[in-house]
Coordinates of C-alpha atoms and ligand atoms in Angstrom, one line a residue:
X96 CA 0.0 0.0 0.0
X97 CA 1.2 3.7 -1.0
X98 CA 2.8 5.8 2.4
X99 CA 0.1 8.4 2.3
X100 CA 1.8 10.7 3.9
X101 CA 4.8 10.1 1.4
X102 CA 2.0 10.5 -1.5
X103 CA 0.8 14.2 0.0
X104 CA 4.8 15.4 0.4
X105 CA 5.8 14.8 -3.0
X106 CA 2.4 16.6 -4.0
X107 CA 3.0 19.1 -1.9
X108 CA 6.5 19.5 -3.6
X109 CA 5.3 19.2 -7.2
X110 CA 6.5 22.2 -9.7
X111 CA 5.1 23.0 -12.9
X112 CA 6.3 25.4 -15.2
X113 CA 3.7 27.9 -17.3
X114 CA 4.1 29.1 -20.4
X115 CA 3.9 32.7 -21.0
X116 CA 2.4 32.4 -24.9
X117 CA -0.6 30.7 -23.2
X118 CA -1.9 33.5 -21.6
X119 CA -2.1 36.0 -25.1
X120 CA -4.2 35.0 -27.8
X121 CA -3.3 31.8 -30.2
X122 CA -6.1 29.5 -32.6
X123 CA -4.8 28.7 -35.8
X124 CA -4.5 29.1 -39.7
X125 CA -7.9 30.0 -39.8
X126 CA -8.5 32.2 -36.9
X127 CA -7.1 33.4 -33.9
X128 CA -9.9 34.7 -31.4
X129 CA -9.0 37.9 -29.3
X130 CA -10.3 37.6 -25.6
X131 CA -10.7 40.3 -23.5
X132 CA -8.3 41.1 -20.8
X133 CA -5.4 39.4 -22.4
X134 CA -2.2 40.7 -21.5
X135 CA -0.4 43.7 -23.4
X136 CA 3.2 42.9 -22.7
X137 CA 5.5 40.2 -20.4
X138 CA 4.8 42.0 -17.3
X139 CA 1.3 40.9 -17.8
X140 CA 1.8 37.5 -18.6
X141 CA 3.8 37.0 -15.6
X142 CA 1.3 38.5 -13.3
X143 CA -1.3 35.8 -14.7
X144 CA 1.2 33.0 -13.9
X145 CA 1.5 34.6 -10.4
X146 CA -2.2 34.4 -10.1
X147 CA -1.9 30.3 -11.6
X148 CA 0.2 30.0 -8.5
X149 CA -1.3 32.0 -6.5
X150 CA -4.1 29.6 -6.3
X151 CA -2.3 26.1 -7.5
X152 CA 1.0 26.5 -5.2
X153 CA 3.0 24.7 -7.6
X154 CA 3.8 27.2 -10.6
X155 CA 6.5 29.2 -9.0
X156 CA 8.0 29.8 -12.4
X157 CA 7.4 30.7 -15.8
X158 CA 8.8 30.1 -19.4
X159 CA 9.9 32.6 -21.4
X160 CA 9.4 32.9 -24.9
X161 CA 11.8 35.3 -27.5
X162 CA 11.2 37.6 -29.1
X163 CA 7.1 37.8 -27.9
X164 CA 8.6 38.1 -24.3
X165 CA 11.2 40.9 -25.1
X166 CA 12.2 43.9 -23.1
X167 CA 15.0 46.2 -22.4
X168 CA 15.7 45.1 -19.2
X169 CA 15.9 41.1 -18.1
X170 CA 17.0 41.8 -14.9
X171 CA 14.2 44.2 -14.2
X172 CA 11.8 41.5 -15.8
X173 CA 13.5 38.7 -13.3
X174 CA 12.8 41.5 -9.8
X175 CA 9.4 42.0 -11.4
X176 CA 8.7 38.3 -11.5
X177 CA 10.1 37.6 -8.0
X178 CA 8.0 40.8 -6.5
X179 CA 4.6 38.5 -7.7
X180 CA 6.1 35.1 -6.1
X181 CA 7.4 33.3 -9.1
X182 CA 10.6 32.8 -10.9
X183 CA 11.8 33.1 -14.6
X184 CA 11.8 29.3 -16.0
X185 CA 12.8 27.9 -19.5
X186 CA 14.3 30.5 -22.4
X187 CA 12.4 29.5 -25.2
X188 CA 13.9 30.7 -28.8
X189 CA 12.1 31.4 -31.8
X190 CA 13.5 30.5 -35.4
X191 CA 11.1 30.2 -37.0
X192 CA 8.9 33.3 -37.6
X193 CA 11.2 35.5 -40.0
X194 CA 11.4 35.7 -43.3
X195 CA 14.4 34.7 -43.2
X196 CA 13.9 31.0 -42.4
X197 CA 11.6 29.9 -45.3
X198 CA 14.2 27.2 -46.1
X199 CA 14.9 26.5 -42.4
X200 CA 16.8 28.8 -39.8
X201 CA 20.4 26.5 -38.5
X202 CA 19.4 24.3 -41.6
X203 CA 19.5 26.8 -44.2
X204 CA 21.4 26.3 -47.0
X205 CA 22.4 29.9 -46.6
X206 CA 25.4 30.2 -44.3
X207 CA 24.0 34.0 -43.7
X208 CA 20.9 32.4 -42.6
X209 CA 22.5 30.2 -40.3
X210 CA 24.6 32.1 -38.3
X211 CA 22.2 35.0 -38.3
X212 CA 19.9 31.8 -36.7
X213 CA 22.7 31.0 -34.4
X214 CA 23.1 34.2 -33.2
X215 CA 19.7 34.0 -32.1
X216 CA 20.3 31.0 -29.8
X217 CA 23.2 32.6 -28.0
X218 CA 21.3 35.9 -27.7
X219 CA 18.8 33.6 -25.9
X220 CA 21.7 32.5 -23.3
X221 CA 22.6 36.2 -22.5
X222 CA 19.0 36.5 -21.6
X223 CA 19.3 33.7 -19.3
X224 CA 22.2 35.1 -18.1
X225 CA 20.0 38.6 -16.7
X226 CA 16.7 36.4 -16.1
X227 CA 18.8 33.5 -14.0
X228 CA 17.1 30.7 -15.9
X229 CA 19.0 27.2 -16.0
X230 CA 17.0 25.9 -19.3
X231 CA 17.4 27.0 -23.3
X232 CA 15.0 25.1 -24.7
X233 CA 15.7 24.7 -28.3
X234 CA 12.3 24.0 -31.0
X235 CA 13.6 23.9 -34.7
X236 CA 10.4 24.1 -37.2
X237 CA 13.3 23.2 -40.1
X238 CA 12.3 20.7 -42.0
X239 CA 11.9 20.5 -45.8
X240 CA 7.8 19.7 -48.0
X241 CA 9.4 17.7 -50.6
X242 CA 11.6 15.0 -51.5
X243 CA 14.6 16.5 -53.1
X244 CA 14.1 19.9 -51.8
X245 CA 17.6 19.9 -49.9
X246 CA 20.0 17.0 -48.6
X247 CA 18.8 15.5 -45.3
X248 CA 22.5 14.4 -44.1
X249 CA 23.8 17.9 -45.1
X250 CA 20.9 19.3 -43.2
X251 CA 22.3 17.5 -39.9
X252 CA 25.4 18.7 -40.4
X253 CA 24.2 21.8 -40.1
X254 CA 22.1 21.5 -37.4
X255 CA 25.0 20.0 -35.5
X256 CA 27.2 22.8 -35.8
X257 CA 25.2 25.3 -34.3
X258 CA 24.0 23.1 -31.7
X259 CA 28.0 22.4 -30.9
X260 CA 28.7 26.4 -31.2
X261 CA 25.4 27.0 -28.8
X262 CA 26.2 24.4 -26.3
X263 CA 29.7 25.6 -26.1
X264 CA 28.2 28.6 -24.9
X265 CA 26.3 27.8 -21.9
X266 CA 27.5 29.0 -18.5
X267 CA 27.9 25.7 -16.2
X268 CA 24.2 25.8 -14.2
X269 CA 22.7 25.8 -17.8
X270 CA 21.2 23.4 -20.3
X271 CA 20.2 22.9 -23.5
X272 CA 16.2 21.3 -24.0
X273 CA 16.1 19.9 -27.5
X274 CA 12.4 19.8 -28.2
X275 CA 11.4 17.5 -31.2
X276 CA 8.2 17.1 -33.3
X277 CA 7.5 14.7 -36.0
X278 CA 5.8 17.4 -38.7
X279 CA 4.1 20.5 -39.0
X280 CA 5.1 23.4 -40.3
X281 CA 7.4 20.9 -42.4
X282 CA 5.3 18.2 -44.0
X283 CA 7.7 16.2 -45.8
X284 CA 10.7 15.5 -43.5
X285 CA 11.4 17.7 -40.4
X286 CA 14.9 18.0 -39.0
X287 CA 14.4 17.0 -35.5
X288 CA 11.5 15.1 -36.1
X289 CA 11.5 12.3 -33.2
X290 CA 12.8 11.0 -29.6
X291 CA 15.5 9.6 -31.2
X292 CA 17.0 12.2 -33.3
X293 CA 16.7 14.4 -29.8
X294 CA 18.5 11.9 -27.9
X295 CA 21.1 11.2 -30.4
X296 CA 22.2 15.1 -30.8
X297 CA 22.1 15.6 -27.1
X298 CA 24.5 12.7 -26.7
X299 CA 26.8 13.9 -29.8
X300 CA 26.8 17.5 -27.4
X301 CA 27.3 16.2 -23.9
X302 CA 25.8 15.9 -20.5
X303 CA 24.1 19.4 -20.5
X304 CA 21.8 18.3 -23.6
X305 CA 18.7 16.6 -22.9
X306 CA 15.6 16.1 -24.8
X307 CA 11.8 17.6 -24.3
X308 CA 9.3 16.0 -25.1
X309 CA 6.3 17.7 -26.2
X310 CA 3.2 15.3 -25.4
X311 CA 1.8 16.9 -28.7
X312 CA 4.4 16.1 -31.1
X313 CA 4.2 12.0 -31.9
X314 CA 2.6 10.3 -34.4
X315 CA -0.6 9.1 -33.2
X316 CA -0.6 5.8 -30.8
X317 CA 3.0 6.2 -29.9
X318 CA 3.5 4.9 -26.7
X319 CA 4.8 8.4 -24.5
X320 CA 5.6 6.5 -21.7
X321 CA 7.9 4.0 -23.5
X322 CA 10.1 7.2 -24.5
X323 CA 9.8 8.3 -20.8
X324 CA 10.8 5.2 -19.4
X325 CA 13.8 4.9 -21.4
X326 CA 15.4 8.5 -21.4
X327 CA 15.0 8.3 -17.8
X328 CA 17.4 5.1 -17.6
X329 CA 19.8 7.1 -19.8
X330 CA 19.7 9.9 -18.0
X331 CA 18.7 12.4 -21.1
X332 CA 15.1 13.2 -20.1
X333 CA 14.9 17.1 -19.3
X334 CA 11.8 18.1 -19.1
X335 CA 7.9 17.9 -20.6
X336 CA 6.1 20.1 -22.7
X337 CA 2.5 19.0 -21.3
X338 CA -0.4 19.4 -23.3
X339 CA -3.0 16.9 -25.0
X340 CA -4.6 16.4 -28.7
X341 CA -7.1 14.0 -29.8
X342 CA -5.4 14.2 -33.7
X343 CA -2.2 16.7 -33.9
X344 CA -0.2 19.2 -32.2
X345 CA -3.6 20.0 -31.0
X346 CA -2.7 21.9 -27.9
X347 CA -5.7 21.2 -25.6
X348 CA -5.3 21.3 -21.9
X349 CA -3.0 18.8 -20.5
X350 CA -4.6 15.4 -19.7
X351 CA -7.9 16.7 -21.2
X352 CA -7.8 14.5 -24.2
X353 CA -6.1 11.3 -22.3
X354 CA -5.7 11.5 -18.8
X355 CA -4.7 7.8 -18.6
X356 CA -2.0 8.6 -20.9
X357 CA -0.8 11.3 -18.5
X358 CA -1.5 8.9 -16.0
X359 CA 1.0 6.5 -17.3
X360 CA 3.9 8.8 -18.1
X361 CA 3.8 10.4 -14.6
X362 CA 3.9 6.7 -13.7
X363 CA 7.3 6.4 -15.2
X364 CA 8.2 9.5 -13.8
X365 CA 7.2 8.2 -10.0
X366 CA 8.9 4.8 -11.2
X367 CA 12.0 6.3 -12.2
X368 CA 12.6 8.4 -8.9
X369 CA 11.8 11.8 -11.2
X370 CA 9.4 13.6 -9.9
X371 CA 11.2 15.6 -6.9
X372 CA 12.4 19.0 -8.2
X373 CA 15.6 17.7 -7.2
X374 CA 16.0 15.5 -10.2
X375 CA 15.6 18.4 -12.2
X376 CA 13.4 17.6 -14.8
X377 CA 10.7 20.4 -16.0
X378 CA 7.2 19.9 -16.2
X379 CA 5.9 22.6 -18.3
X380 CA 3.1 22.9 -19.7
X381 CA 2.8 24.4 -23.6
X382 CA -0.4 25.0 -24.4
X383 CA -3.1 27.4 -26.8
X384 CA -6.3 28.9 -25.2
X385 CA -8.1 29.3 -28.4
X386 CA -12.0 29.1 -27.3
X387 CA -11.6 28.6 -23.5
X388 CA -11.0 31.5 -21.1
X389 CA -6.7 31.4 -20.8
X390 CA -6.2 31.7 -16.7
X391 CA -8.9 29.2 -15.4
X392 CA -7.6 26.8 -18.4
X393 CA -4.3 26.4 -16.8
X394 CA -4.9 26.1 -13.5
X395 CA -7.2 22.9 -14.5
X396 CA -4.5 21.9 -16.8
X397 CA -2.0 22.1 -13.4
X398 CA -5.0 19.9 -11.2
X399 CA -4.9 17.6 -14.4
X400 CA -1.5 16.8 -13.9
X401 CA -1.8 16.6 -10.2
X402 CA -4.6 14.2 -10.8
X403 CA -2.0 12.1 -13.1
X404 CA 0.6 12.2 -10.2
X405 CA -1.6 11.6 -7.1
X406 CA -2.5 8.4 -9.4
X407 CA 0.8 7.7 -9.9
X408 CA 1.8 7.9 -6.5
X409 CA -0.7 5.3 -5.4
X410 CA 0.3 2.5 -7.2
X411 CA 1.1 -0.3 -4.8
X412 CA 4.5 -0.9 -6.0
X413 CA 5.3 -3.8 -4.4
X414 CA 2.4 -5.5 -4.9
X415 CA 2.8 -4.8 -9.2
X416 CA 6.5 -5.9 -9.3
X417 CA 5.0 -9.1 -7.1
X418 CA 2.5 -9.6 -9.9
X419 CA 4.6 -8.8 -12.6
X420 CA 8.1 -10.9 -11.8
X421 CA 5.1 -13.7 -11.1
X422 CA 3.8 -13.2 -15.0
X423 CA 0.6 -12.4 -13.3
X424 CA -0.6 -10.0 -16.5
X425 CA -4.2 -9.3 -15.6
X426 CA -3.1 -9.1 -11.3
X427 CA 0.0 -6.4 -12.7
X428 CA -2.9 -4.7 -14.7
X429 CA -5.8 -4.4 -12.0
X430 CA -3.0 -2.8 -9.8
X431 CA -2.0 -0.3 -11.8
X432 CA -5.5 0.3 -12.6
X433 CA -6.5 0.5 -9.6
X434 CA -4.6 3.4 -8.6
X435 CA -5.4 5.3 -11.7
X436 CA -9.5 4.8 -11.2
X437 CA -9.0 5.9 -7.6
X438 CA -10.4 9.4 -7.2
X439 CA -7.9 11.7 -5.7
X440 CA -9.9 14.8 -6.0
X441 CA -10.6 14.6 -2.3
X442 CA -6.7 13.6 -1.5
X443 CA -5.7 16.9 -3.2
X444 CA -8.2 18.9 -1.5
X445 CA -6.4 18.0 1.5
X446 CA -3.2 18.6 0.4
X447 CA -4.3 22.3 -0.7
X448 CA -6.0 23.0 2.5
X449 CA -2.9 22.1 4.0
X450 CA -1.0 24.6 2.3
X451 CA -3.2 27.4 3.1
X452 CA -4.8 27.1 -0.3
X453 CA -8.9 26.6 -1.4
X454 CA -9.5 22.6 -2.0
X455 CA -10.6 23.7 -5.4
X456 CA -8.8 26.4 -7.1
X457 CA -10.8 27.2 -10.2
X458 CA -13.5 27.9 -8.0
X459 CA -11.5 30.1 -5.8
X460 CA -10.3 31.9 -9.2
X461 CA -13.5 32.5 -10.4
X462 CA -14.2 34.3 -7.0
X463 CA -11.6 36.3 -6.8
X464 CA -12.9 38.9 -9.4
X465 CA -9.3 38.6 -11.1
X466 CA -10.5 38.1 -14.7
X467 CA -13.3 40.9 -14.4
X468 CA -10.5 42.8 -13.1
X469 CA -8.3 42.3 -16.0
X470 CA -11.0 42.8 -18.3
X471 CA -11.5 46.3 -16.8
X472 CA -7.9 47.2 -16.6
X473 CA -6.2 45.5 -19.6
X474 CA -8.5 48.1 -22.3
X475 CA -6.2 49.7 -25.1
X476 CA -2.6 48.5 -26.1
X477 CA -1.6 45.2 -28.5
X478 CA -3.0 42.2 -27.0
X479 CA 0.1 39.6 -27.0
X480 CA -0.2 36.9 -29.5
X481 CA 2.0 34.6 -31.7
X482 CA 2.5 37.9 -33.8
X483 CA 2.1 35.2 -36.8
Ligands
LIG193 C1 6.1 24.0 -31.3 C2 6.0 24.2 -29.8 C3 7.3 24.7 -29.2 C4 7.1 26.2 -28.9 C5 5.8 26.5 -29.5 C6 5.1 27.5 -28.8 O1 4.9 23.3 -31.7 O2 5.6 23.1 -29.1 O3 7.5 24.2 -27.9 O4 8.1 27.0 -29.2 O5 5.1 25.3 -29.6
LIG194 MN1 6.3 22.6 -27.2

């Protein structure tokens, strides 16, 4: 049986990591709807992720995202962030919105169009330096729409280098997160399309490389968990980008589409000794708002997860590997399925009331008179968006 005591610490230690981008306006290729009382510049955003804490307890920190989170001043940015409770997280880059990178940003054939790329990624470290942030976390939308349009094994070459000359770079409390995806913008063949091709660059760069895994970026019915599991015995698991999608890089709220699959990778996580903040991988969350109102969406997307863990954390581990070194298949199932078909709503309740925090935080959000507040005050300006 599962310490339960054990169960409510670890909870009680969870972090997740917000995204900034979640809280402007997103949709897609055919429309992106505005929402009232979106924010106007970073300042904003991270003043909604305070209020995701505020009333979760476990988003001290938030991610960063370049140029849409720019400012003169990252220290200033970092005092503002700490004055609300929270911390800067992940540096995301961005190479893939200019002009320039039609044929790929570090993969261009176009030397100029590399380095000017490159340059980009250690511009992002200098940030890191001001905003005291430990992760780059590196998405490459390269990728080529035909067969033929460029050379693959030339385009990895590439790619290499400037991971090499951005890695070389880092200061020694910082990391490189190499985020794959299999397609999308490229349709043909993207350049860091899978698990593998992550893992493999982040071994060909050294022990600060590891790979992020995007719950949104597989082909459908790949098995997450088996990619969890086995990064995790290598050591090269860095962090999550947690979302869900019934079809594509759909973006939903995390564990909305499948929460047994979340239920099963936190599993691995709880298996693998990962989920203290000590381990030191990040669970973010990367998500787009599109139709749902952006604040009260990620703090159920942050009790989704918790849900996934508390689940997790009740496995009776003894009692699985019993059944499983006995071959006992259906006995190894029913435990595991067990824990995740126990309801730990009320268990989390409890471990929220414990901290000084409302049982159930949407609730306690939609109370507060924040988002009518926001709507009031946030009239005028450029709503933040993808700028797309
Ligand atoms: C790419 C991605 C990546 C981010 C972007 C916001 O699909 O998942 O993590 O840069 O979304
Ligand atoms: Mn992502």
């Amino acid at each position: 049986m599962a310490d339960l005591a054990a169960v409510k610490r670890a909870l009680a230690a969870q972090r997740i990591e917000t995204p900034s981008w979640a809280f402007g306006n997103s949709g897609t290729r055919f429309k992106v709807f505005a929402q009232a009382g979106v924010p106007r510049n970073p300042q904003e955003k991270i003043a909604d992720a305070a209020t995701v804490h505020r009333f979760t307890g476990v988003a001290p920190t938030v991610a960063l995202h370049i140029p849409w989170d720019k400012v003169d001043d990252y220290a200033e940015l970092r005092s503002y962030a700490e004055s609300l409770g929270v911390g800067i997280g992940a540096v995301n880059t961005n190479v893939f919105q200019d002009d320039a990178y039609k044929l790929g940003s570090v993969t261009n054939p176009d030397a100029g169009v590399r380095r000017k790329a490159t340059d980009h990624l250690l511009e992002a470290i200098a940030i890191m330096d001001a905003t005291g942030s430990r992760d780059l976390k590196l998405w490459f939308a390269d990728g080529i729409n035909y067969p033929g349009q460029d050379d693959l094994r030339n385009r990895q070459d590439r790619l290499a280098a400037a991971l090499r000359e951005t890695y070389d770079r880092l200061g020694a409390d910082q990391r490189i997160l190499l985020e794959y995806k299999l397609f999308e913008p490229a349709f043909y063949a993207t350049d860091v399309p899978d698990w593998g091709t992550s893992y493999a660059h982040c071994i060909e760069l050294g022990e600060k490389a590891t790979v992020c895994i995007d719950t949104g970026h597989h082909a459908p019915g790949t098995n997450i968990e088996f990619i969890v599991a086995f990064l995790l015995r290598q050591n090269k698991l860095g962090a999550f980008d947690f979302n869900s999608r019934f079809y594509a890089d759909d973006d939903l709220m995390a564990g909305a589409a499948d929460p047994f699959q979340l239920f099963r990778i936190m599993y691995e996580i709880v298996r693998g000794g990962a989920l203290d903040p000590a381990y030191g991988i990040n669970f973010m969350l990367d998500q787009c708002h599109n139709i749902e109102t952006k604040i009260p969406a990620i703090i159920r997307s942050v009790m989704n997860i918790q849900e996934a863990t508390a689940k997790a954390l009740l496995v009776d581990r003894d009692a699985l590997s019993r059944a499983q070194n006995d071959g006992d298949v259906l006995e190894a199932n029913a435990v595991l399925m067990d824990a995740y078909n126990t309801d730990v709503r009320p268990l989390l309740a409890e471990v929220r009331a414990d901290a000084g925090l409302d049982p159930n935080p949407v609730a306690a959000y939609r109370r507060s008179g924040y988002q009518e507040r926001i709507v009031q005050d946030r009239v005028g300006g450029q709503q933040a968006g993808w700028g797309a």
